[in-house]
Amino acid sequence: GRFSCDRLGQNLKLYSRSESKNSLVEFIDVNWSEFEMNSKNLFKDIPIASDEFVNFPQEYDKYDLKSGTILEISNLRDVWDRNKILDLKSSLAKLILPKFNEENESTFKILVEANNELESDEEYIEKCKKENTDPDPKSIVNGPVENFIFETLNLKTTQITLEIPKNGNNLVTKLIDRGEFIYEIIEDNTYNLLKDISIQIYFLNRAAKWNFTNKMNTEPVNYGNLFMYKNGFRIHPYGNPRDDSYGIDARKAQGYSRFLGTREIIGKIEIKGLNPLLRETTSRDGGLIKNSSFNQLLDCLKSVLVRLEKYVV
């Protein structure tokens, strides 16, 4: 976080309050240039201004924060024009758990507020009204960041889902082809370490790839493949373009015409609840710790892929 804040702007004001009753708002004020005056000075030895307050600053009252953390970065190192903010929204969308229906509301939300772009947003919306077309959310700066990708693909291709309930007793697999229900299988859960997990995979046929490229302004191969989320937040590097952490492409190389690779699929693995055995490494892009639970998750994913391959291949 320290390097990210430094990269974004020269000054950082951090406000933070815990959920404890009657706790105060802790405040620090950092000027990163002070850390660059003498390379021999240790980071921990450079003093920073700090204070305590009863409440968060008044300008943040509209968010009704009882507890939490605010990072206010100023003297930005880049010019954030409209195109750059839209690119940012597109990148942030990959962090958000894709929305499949109204019941799938994530508790994690990202809102973009850029007052100097409000007028341009209104002009774009008015233009769409005159042309009798629906505004594209990806072309509007202000508002929530949402992941629309699977809504786009929902009726255009074959999809398979696997659900492991909280009790972990069984596996429920469903296959749907372009909106038409094909089958559902309920069986005993042979993965004793897996529970409260869902897997959803879409097969990218030619029509789905074309539709994806048209809607997202990028080809699926450059967007990503099988993303992983834990409690609504994405785990890296799973799903990144050309990442093969699941071993899907290595498997395809053993049977090119029989198996699907990351170029032919897109989807998500969602881990819910605590699931303490499925936890991230200390590095943010190191993925999950490679243990018995992770190995069972890979085996489970392979079984879902095999059923999808039997139908589409």
Coordinates of C-alpha atoms in Angstrom, one line a residue:
G1 CA 0.0 0.0 0.0
R2 CA 2.8 2.4 0.8
F3 CA 4.3 2.2 -2.7
S4 CA 0.9 2.4 -4.4
C5 CA 0.0 5.6 -2.4
D6 CA 3.4 7.1 -3.3
R7 CA 3.0 6.3 -6.9
L8 CA -0.5 7.9 -7.1
G9 CA 0.3 11.2 -5.4
Q10 CA 2.8 13.1 -3.3
N11 CA 0.6 13.5 -0.2
L12 CA -1.5 11.1 1.8
K13 CA -4.0 11.7 4.6
L14 CA -5.1 8.5 6.3
Y15 CA -8.1 8.4 8.7
S16 CA -9.0 5.1 10.4
R17 CA -11.3 4.1 13.2
S18 CA -11.9 0.5 14.6
E19 CA -15.3 -0.9 15.4
S20 CA -14.6 -0.8 19.1
K21 CA -17.0 1.4 21.1
N22 CA -15.9 5.0 21.7
S23 CA -12.8 4.5 19.6
L24 CA -11.2 7.7 18.1
V25 CA -10.3 8.4 14.5
E26 CA -6.6 7.9 14.1
F27 CA -5.0 10.3 11.6
I28 CA -1.6 10.5 9.9
D29 CA -0.4 13.0 7.3
V30 CA 2.4 11.8 5.0
N31 CA 4.5 13.8 2.5
W32 CA 6.3 11.1 0.5
S33 CA 9.0 13.6 -0.7
E34 CA 10.4 13.7 2.9
F35 CA 11.4 10.0 2.4
E36 CA 13.5 10.9 -0.6
M37 CA 15.7 13.6 0.9
N38 CA 18.4 11.2 2.1
S39 CA 18.6 7.7 0.9
K40 CA 20.6 6.7 4.0
N41 CA 17.7 7.5 6.3
L42 CA 15.7 4.4 7.3
F43 CA 12.0 4.5 6.5
K44 CA 10.9 3.9 10.1
D45 CA 13.1 6.8 11.4
I46 CA 11.4 9.6 9.4
P47 CA 8.7 11.2 11.6
I48 CA 5.2 11.9 10.3
A49 CA 2.4 14.1 11.6
S50 CA -0.3 12.3 13.5
D51 CA -3.4 13.2 15.5
E52 CA -6.7 11.8 16.9
F53 CA -10.3 13.0 16.2
V54 CA -13.7 12.2 17.5
N55 CA -15.3 12.0 14.0
F56 CA -14.3 11.6 10.4
P57 CA -13.9 14.9 8.4
Q58 CA -17.2 16.5 7.7
E59 CA -16.9 16.2 3.9
Y60 CA -17.2 12.4 4.3
D61 CA -20.5 12.6 6.3
K62 CA -22.4 11.6 3.2
Y63 CA -20.9 8.1 3.4
D64 CA -22.2 7.6 7.0
L65 CA -19.0 5.8 8.1
K66 CA -19.2 4.5 11.6
S67 CA -15.8 2.8 11.3
G68 CA -13.3 2.0 8.5
T69 CA -10.4 3.7 6.7
I70 CA -10.2 6.7 4.4
L71 CA -7.1 7.3 2.2
E72 CA -7.1 10.8 0.8
I73 CA -4.3 11.2 -1.9
S74 CA -3.5 14.6 -3.3
N75 CA -0.9 16.3 -5.6
L76 CA -1.5 13.5 -8.1
R77 CA 1.4 12.4 -10.2
D78 CA -0.8 11.8 -13.3
V79 CA -3.6 13.7 -15.1
W80 CA -6.8 11.7 -14.6
D81 CA -8.9 12.6 -17.8
R82 CA -12.1 10.9 -18.8
N83 CA -10.4 8.1 -20.8
K84 CA -8.1 7.2 -18.0
I85 CA -10.9 7.0 -15.4
L86 CA -12.9 4.8 -17.8
D87 CA -9.9 2.5 -18.2
L88 CA -9.7 2.4 -14.4
K89 CA -13.3 1.4 -14.1
S90 CA -12.7 -1.4 -16.6
S91 CA -9.8 -2.7 -14.6
L92 CA -11.7 -2.4 -11.3
A93 CA -14.6 -4.4 -12.8
K94 CA -12.4 -7.5 -12.7
L95 CA -12.1 -7.1 -8.9
I96 CA -15.9 -7.2 -8.4
L97 CA -17.7 -10.5 -8.2
P98 CA -19.8 -10.8 -11.4
K99 CA -23.5 -10.1 -10.9
F100 CA -25.7 -13.0 -12.1
N101 CA -29.0 -11.9 -10.5
E102 CA -30.5 -9.7 -7.9
E103 CA -29.8 -12.3 -5.2
N104 CA -26.1 -12.3 -6.0
E105 CA -25.5 -8.8 -4.6
S106 CA -21.9 -8.5 -3.4
T107 CA -21.3 -6.7 -0.1
F108 CA -18.1 -5.2 -1.6
K109 CA -18.8 -2.1 -3.8
I110 CA -16.7 0.5 -5.6
L111 CA -18.2 3.9 -6.4
V112 CA -16.6 6.4 -8.8
E113 CA -17.4 10.0 -8.2
A114 CA -15.8 12.6 -10.6
N115 CA -17.7 15.9 -10.4
N116 CA -15.9 17.4 -13.4
E117 CA -17.2 14.5 -15.5
L118 CA -20.9 14.8 -14.5
E119 CA -21.7 17.1 -17.4
S120 CA -20.1 14.8 -20.0
D121 CA -22.0 11.8 -18.5
E122 CA -25.3 13.7 -18.9
E123 CA -24.4 14.7 -22.5
Y124 CA -23.7 11.0 -23.3
I125 CA -27.0 9.9 -21.8
E126 CA -29.0 12.5 -23.7
K127 CA -27.3 11.5 -26.9
C128 CA -28.3 7.9 -26.3
K129 CA -31.9 9.0 -25.7
K130 CA -32.0 10.9 -29.0
E131 CA -30.6 7.9 -30.8
N132 CA -33.1 5.6 -29.0
T133 CA -30.3 3.4 -27.6
D134 CA -29.5 2.2 -24.1
P135 CA -26.5 4.0 -22.5
D136 CA -23.4 1.7 -22.1
P137 CA -22.5 1.7 -18.3
K138 CA -18.8 1.3 -19.4
S139 CA -19.0 4.7 -21.0
I140 CA -20.3 6.5 -17.9
V141 CA -17.7 7.7 -15.4
N142 CA -19.8 8.3 -12.3
G143 CA -21.6 5.5 -10.5
P144 CA -20.9 2.0 -9.2
V145 CA -18.3 -0.3 -10.8
E146 CA -20.1 -3.5 -11.9
N147 CA -19.0 -6.6 -13.7
F148 CA -21.5 -7.2 -16.6
I149 CA -19.6 -9.8 -18.5
F150 CA -21.6 -12.9 -17.6
E151 CA -24.9 -11.1 -18.1
T152 CA -23.6 -10.4 -21.6
L153 CA -22.8 -14.1 -22.2
N154 CA -25.8 -15.7 -20.4
L155 CA -28.0 -16.7 -23.3
K156 CA -25.3 -16.9 -26.0
T157 CA -23.4 -20.1 -25.1
T158 CA -23.2 -23.2 -23.1
Q159 CA -22.6 -22.9 -19.3
I160 CA -22.1 -25.4 -16.5
T161 CA -22.3 -24.7 -12.8
L162 CA -21.4 -26.7 -9.8
E163 CA -22.5 -25.9 -6.2
I164 CA -21.2 -27.3 -3.0
P165 CA -23.5 -26.2 -0.1
K166 CA -22.5 -24.9 3.3
N167 CA -22.9 -28.4 4.8
G168 CA -20.7 -29.9 2.1
N169 CA -22.9 -33.0 1.8
N170 CA -23.4 -33.1 -2.0
L171 CA -22.5 -31.7 -5.4
V172 CA -25.1 -30.1 -7.6
T173 CA -24.1 -29.8 -11.3
K174 CA -26.3 -28.0 -13.9
L175 CA -25.7 -27.7 -17.7
I176 CA -27.5 -25.0 -19.7
D177 CA -27.1 -24.5 -23.5
R178 CA -28.1 -21.0 -24.8
G179 CA -30.8 -20.6 -22.2
E180 CA -32.1 -24.2 -22.5
F181 CA -31.9 -26.5 -19.4
I182 CA -30.1 -29.7 -20.3
Y183 CA -29.5 -31.6 -17.1
E184 CA -29.0 -31.5 -13.4
I185 CA -26.9 -34.0 -11.3
I186 CA -27.0 -34.3 -7.5
E187 CA -24.3 -36.6 -6.1
D188 CA -22.4 -37.2 -2.8
N189 CA -19.5 -34.8 -2.2
T190 CA -16.3 -36.9 -2.5
Y191 CA -14.2 -33.8 -1.7
N192 CA -14.2 -33.8 2.1
L193 CA -12.3 -30.5 2.5
L194 CA -14.6 -28.5 0.1
K195 CA -17.8 -26.7 1.1
D196 CA -19.7 -23.5 0.4
I197 CA -18.0 -23.2 -3.1
S198 CA -19.5 -22.6 -6.6
I199 CA -17.9 -23.0 -10.0
Q200 CA -19.4 -21.5 -13.2
I201 CA -17.8 -21.9 -16.6
Y202 CA -19.0 -20.6 -20.0
F203 CA -17.8 -22.2 -23.2
L204 CA -16.7 -19.5 -25.7
N205 CA -18.1 -20.6 -29.1
R206 CA -17.6 -18.4 -32.1
A207 CA -20.8 -16.4 -31.4
A208 CA -19.9 -15.9 -27.7
K209 CA -16.4 -14.7 -28.6
W210 CA -17.8 -12.2 -31.2
N211 CA -20.4 -11.0 -28.7
F212 CA -17.8 -10.6 -26.0
T213 CA -15.4 -8.6 -28.2
N214 CA -18.3 -6.4 -29.4
K215 CA -19.6 -5.7 -25.8
M216 CA -16.2 -5.4 -24.0
N217 CA -14.1 -3.8 -26.7
T218 CA -11.4 -6.4 -26.2
E219 CA -10.9 -10.1 -27.2
P220 CA -11.6 -12.7 -24.5
V221 CA -8.0 -14.0 -24.7
N222 CA -6.8 -10.5 -23.6
Y223 CA -9.5 -10.1 -20.9
G224 CA -8.9 -13.3 -18.9
N225 CA -10.5 -16.7 -18.3
L226 CA -11.4 -18.4 -15.0
F227 CA -11.4 -15.8 -12.2
M228 CA -11.4 -16.7 -8.5
Y229 CA -13.2 -14.8 -5.8
K230 CA -13.3 -15.3 -2.0
N231 CA -16.2 -13.6 -0.3
G232 CA -16.7 -11.2 -3.2
F233 CA -13.1 -10.1 -3.7
R234 CA -10.8 -11.4 -6.4
I235 CA -7.8 -13.5 -5.8
H236 CA -4.8 -13.0 -8.2
P237 CA -3.4 -14.3 -10.5
Y238 CA -6.2 -16.7 -11.3
G239 CA -7.9 -15.7 -14.5
N240 CA -5.2 -13.3 -15.8
P241 CA -4.5 -13.6 -19.5
R242 CA -2.0 -16.3 -20.3
D243 CA -2.0 -17.5 -16.6
D244 CA -2.3 -21.3 -16.3
S245 CA -2.3 -21.7 -12.5
Y246 CA -5.1 -24.3 -12.8
G247 CA -3.0 -26.3 -15.3
I248 CA -5.9 -26.1 -17.9
D249 CA -3.6 -25.3 -20.9
A250 CA -1.0 -27.9 -19.8
R251 CA -3.8 -30.5 -19.9
K252 CA -5.1 -29.3 -23.3
A253 CA -1.6 -29.9 -24.7
Q254 CA -2.1 -33.6 -24.0
G255 CA -5.2 -33.8 -26.0
Y256 CA -5.6 -30.8 -28.2
S257 CA -8.9 -31.8 -29.9
R258 CA -10.5 -33.4 -26.9
F259 CA -9.8 -30.8 -24.1
L260 CA -10.8 -27.2 -23.6
G261 CA -8.1 -24.5 -22.9
T262 CA -8.2 -21.1 -21.3
R263 CA -8.9 -19.6 -24.8
E264 CA -12.2 -21.5 -25.0
I265 CA -13.7 -20.8 -21.5
I266 CA -14.5 -17.9 -19.2
G267 CA -16.0 -18.1 -15.7
K268 CA -15.5 -17.9 -12.0
I269 CA -14.8 -19.9 -8.9
E270 CA -16.4 -18.4 -5.8
I271 CA -15.3 -19.4 -2.3
K272 CA -17.8 -18.3 0.4
G273 CA -17.7 -18.2 4.2
L274 CA -14.5 -18.7 6.2
N275 CA -13.0 -21.7 4.4
P276 CA -9.8 -21.2 6.4
L277 CA -7.9 -23.9 4.5
L278 CA -8.4 -22.0 1.2
R279 CA -6.4 -18.9 2.1
E280 CA -4.1 -16.6 0.2
T281 CA -0.3 -16.5 0.3
T282 CA 1.3 -13.4 1.9
S283 CA 1.9 -12.0 -1.5
R284 CA -1.2 -10.4 -3.1
D285 CA -0.5 -12.1 -6.5
G286 CA 0.6 -15.5 -5.1
G287 CA -2.8 -17.1 -5.3
L288 CA -3.9 -19.7 -2.7
I289 CA -1.6 -21.7 -0.5
K290 CA -0.9 -25.1 -2.2
N291 CA -2.3 -27.6 0.3
S292 CA -4.7 -30.5 0.3
S293 CA -7.8 -28.3 0.0
F294 CA -6.3 -26.5 -3.0
N295 CA -5.5 -29.8 -4.7
Q296 CA -9.1 -31.0 -4.1
L297 CA -10.4 -27.7 -5.6
L298 CA -8.3 -28.4 -8.8
D299 CA -9.6 -32.0 -9.0
C300 CA -13.2 -30.6 -8.6
L301 CA -12.6 -28.1 -11.3
K302 CA -11.2 -30.8 -13.6
S303 CA -14.4 -32.9 -13.1
V304 CA -16.6 -29.9 -14.1
L305 CA -14.4 -29.3 -17.2
V306 CA -14.7 -32.9 -18.2
R307 CA -18.6 -32.7 -18.2
L308 CA -18.5 -29.5 -20.2
E309 CA -16.1 -31.1 -22.7
K310 CA -18.3 -34.2 -23.1
Y311 CA -21.1 -31.9 -24.2
V312 CA -19.4 -29.3 -26.4
V313 CA -16.5 -31.3 -27.8

